Short mmCIF file of C-alpha atoms in Angstrom, two decimals:
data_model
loop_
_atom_site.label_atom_id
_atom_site.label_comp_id
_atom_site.label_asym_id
_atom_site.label_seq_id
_atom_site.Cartn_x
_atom_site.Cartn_y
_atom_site.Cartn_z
CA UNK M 192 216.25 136.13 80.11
CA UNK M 193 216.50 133.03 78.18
CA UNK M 194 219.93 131.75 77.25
CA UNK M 195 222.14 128.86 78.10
CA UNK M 196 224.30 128.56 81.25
CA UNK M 197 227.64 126.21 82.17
CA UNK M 198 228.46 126.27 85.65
CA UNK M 199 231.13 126.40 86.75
CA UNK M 200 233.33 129.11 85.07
CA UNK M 201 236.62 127.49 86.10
CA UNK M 202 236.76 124.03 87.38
CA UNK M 203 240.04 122.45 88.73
CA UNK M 204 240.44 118.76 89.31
CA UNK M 205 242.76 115.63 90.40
CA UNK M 206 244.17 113.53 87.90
CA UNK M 207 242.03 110.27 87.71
CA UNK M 208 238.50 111.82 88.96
CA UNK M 209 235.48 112.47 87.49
CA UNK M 210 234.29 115.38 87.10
CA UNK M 211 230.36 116.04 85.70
CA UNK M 212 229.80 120.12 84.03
CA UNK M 213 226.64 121.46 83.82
CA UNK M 214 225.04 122.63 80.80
CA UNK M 215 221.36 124.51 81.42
CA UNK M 216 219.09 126.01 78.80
CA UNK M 217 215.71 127.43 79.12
CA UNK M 218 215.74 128.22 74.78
CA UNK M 219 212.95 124.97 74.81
CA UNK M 220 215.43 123.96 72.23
CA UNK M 221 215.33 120.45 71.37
CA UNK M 222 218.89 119.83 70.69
CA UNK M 223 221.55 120.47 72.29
CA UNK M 224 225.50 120.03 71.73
CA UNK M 225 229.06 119.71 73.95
CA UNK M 226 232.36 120.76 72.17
CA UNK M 227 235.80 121.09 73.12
CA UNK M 228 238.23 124.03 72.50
CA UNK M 229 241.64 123.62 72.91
CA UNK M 230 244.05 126.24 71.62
CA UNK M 231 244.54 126.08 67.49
CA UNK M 232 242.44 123.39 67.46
CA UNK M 233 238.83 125.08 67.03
CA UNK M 234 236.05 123.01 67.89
CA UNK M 235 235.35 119.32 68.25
CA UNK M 236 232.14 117.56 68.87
CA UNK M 237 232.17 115.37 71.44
CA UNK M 238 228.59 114.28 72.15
CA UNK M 239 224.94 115.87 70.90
CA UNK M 240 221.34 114.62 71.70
CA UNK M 241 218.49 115.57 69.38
CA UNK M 242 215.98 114.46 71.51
CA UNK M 243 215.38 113.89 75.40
CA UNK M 244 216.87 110.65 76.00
CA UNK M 245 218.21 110.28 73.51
CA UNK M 246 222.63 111.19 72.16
CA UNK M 247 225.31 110.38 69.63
CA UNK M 248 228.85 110.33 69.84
CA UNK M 249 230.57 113.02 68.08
CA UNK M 250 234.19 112.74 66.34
CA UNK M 251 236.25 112.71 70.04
CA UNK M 252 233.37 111.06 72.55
CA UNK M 253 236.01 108.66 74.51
CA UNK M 254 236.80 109.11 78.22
CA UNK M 255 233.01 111.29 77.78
CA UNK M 256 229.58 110.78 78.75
CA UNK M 257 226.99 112.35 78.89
CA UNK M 258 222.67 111.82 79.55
CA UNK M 259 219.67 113.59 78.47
CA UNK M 260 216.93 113.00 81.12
CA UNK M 261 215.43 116.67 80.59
CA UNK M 262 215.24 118.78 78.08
CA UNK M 263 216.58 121.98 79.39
CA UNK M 264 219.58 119.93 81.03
CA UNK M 265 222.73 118.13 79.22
CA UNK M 266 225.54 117.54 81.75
CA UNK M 267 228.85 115.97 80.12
CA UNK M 268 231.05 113.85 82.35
CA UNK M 269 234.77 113.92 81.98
CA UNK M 270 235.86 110.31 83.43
CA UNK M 271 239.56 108.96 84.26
CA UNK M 272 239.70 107.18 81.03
CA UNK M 273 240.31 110.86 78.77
CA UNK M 274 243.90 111.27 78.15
CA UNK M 275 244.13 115.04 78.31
CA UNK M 276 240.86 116.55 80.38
CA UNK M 277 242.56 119.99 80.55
CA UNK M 278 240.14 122.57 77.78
CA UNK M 279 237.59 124.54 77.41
CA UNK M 280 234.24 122.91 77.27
CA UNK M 281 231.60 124.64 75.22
CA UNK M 282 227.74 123.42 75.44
CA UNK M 283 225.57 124.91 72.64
CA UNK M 284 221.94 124.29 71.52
CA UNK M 285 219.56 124.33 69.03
CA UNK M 286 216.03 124.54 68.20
CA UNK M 287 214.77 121.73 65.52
CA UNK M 288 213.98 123.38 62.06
CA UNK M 289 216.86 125.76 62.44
CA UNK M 290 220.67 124.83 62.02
CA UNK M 291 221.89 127.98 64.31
CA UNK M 292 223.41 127.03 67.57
CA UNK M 293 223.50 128.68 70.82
CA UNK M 294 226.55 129.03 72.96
CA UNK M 295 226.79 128.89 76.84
CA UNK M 296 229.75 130.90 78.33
CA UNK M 297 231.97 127.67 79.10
CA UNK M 298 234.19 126.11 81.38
CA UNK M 299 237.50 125.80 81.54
CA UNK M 300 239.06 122.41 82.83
CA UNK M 301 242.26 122.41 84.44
CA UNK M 302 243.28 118.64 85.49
CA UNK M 303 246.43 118.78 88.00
CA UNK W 441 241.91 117.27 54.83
CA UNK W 442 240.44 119.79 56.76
CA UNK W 443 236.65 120.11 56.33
CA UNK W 444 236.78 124.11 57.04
CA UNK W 445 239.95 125.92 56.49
CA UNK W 446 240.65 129.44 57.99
CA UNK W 447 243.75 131.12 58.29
CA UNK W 448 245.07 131.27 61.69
CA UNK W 449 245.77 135.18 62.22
CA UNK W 450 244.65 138.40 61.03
CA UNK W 451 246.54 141.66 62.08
CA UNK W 452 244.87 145.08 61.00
CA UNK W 453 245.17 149.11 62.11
CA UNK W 454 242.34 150.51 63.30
CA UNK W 455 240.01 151.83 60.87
CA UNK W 456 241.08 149.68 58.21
CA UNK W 457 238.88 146.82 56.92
CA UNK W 458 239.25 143.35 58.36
CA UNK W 459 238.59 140.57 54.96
CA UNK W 460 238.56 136.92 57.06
CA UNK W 461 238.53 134.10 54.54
CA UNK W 462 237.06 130.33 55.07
CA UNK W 463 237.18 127.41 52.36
CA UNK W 464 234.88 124.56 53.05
CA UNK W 465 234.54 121.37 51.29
CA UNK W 466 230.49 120.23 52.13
CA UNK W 467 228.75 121.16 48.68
CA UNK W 468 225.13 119.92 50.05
CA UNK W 469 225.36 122.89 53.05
CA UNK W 470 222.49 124.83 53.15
CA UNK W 471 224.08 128.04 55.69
CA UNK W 472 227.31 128.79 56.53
CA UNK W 473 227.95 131.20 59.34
CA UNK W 474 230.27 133.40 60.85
CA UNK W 475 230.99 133.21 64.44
CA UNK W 476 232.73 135.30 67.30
CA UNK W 477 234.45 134.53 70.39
CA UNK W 478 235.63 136.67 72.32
CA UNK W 479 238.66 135.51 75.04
CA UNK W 480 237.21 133.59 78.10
CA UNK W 481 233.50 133.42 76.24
CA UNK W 482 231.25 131.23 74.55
CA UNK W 483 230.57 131.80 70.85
CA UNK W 484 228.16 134.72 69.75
CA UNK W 485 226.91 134.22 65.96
CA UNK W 486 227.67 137.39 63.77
CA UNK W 487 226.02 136.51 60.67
CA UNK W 488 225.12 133.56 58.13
CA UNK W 489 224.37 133.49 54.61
CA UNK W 490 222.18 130.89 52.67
CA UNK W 491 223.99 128.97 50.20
CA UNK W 492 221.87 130.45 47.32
CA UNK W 493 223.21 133.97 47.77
CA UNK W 494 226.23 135.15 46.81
CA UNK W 495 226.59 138.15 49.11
CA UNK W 496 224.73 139.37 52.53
CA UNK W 497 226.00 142.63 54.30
CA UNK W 498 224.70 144.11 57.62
CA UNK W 499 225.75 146.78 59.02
CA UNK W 500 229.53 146.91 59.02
CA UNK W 501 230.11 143.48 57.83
CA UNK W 502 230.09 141.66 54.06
CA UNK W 503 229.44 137.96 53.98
CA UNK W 504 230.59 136.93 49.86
CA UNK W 505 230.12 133.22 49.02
CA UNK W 506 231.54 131.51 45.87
CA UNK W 507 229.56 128.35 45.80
CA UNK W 508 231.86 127.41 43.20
CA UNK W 509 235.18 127.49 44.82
CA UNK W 510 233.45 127.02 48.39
CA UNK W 511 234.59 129.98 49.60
CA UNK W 512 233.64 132.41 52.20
CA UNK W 513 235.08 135.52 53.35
CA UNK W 514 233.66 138.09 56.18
CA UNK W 515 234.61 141.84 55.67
CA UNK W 516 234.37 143.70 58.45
CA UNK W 517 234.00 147.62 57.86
CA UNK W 518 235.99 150.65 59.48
CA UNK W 519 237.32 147.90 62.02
CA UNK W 520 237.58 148.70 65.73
CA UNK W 521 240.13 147.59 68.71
CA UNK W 522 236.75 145.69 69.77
CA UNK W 523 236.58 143.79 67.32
CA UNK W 524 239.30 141.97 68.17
CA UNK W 525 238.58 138.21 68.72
CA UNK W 526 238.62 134.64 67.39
CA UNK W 527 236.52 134.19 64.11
CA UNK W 528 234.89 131.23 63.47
CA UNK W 529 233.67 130.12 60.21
CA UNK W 530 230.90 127.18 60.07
CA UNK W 531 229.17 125.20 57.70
CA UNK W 532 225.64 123.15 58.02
CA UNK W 533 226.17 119.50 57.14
CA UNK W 534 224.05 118.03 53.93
CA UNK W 535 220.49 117.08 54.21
CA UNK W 536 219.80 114.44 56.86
CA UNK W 537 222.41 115.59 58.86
CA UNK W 538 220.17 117.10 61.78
CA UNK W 539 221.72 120.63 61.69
CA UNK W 540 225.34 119.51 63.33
CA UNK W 541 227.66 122.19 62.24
CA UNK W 542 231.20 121.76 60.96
CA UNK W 543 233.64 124.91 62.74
CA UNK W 544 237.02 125.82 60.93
CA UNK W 545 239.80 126.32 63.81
CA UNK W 546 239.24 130.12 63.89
CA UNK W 547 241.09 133.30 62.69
CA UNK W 548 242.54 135.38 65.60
CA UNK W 549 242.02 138.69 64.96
CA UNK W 550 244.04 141.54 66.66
CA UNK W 551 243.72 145.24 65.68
CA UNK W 552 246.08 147.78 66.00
CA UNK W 553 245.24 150.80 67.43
#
């Protein structure tokens, strides 16, 4: 079945660690897209790559990374340096020619 | 302001149509779409309509789009406790914008049974 994965589901950290999610896709999409949910607050871009090594900052990348060695992978780190870690963290993707994303199932980040 | 505006809740009975509205404000997008999300999940698109039509229906829903006033709405038929979720409308950016969509914050469903 091809689709996109986030692992894991539910993901609890300490305040001031990293934490790195996983995004997978097996689509062969070229692009590929994290966003953040928080409640009322729909969703906000945080970083997208068009291209294997290659990313932009969306509208709320601080206290984010991310890298794009591989195409079929696009892990986002969550460093010390975001305010308020705790959401729900959506990857998507896309193929190139076509503006209709893909959704993984996300994961939730609780930071205690 | 906003670039996609939705209302925040929709409460229907069972059975009776669901109308979901969206404004946006990009005049250059080429699709806008309608997704759902569904609590705890990732978002599943229902439909999308190409900004040179004014209406697209499948199956049980209506997509209308006034180009004019940038306005979308998604009717949903004979609506069912399942359909019960957070709607998400969406538009394309302009040309050159390498297909980065713009989400409203979602219209929360709930129906009535």
């Amino acid at each position: 079945d091809g689709g996109i994965t986030q692992s894991p589901k539910y993901l609890f950290r300490k305040e001031g660690q990293n934490v790195t999610l996983s995004c997978e896709q097996n689509l062969n999409h070229d692009a590929m897209y994290w966003y953040r949910q928080d409640p009322g607050q729909g969703l906000r871009l945080i970083y997208y790559s068009q291209i294997v090594n290659d990313f932009q900052k969306g509208d709320i990348a601080e206290g984010y990374s991310v890298s794009r060695e591989k195409k079929e992978s696009f892990p986002l780190t969550v460093t010390s340096a975001q305010k308020n870690p705790t959401a729900f963290y959506l990857c998507a993707s896309r193929t190139s020619g076509d503006n209709e994303q893909f959704f993984g199932p996300g994961t939730r980040l609780t930071v205690l | 302001g906003e670039d996609v505006e939705q209302s925040l809740f929709l409460s229907v009975r069972e059975g009776d149509s669901s109308v979901i509205n969206c404004t946006y404000t990009d005049s250059s997008s080429t699709y806008l779409y309608w997704y759902k999300q569904e609590p705890g999940a990732g978002l599943q698109l229902l439909t999308y309509i190409f900004s040179n039509m004014d209406m697209k229906q499948d199956q049980r829903l209506t997509v209308l789009l006034n180009k004019k006033d940038k306005h979308l709405s998604l009717r949903i038929a004979d609506t069912q406790t399942g359909d019960s979720a957070i709607y998400f409308c969406a538009e394309s950016r302009g040309r050159g914008s390498q297909g980065n969509l713009i989400f409203g914050k979602g219209t929360k469903l709930s129906v009535k049974p």
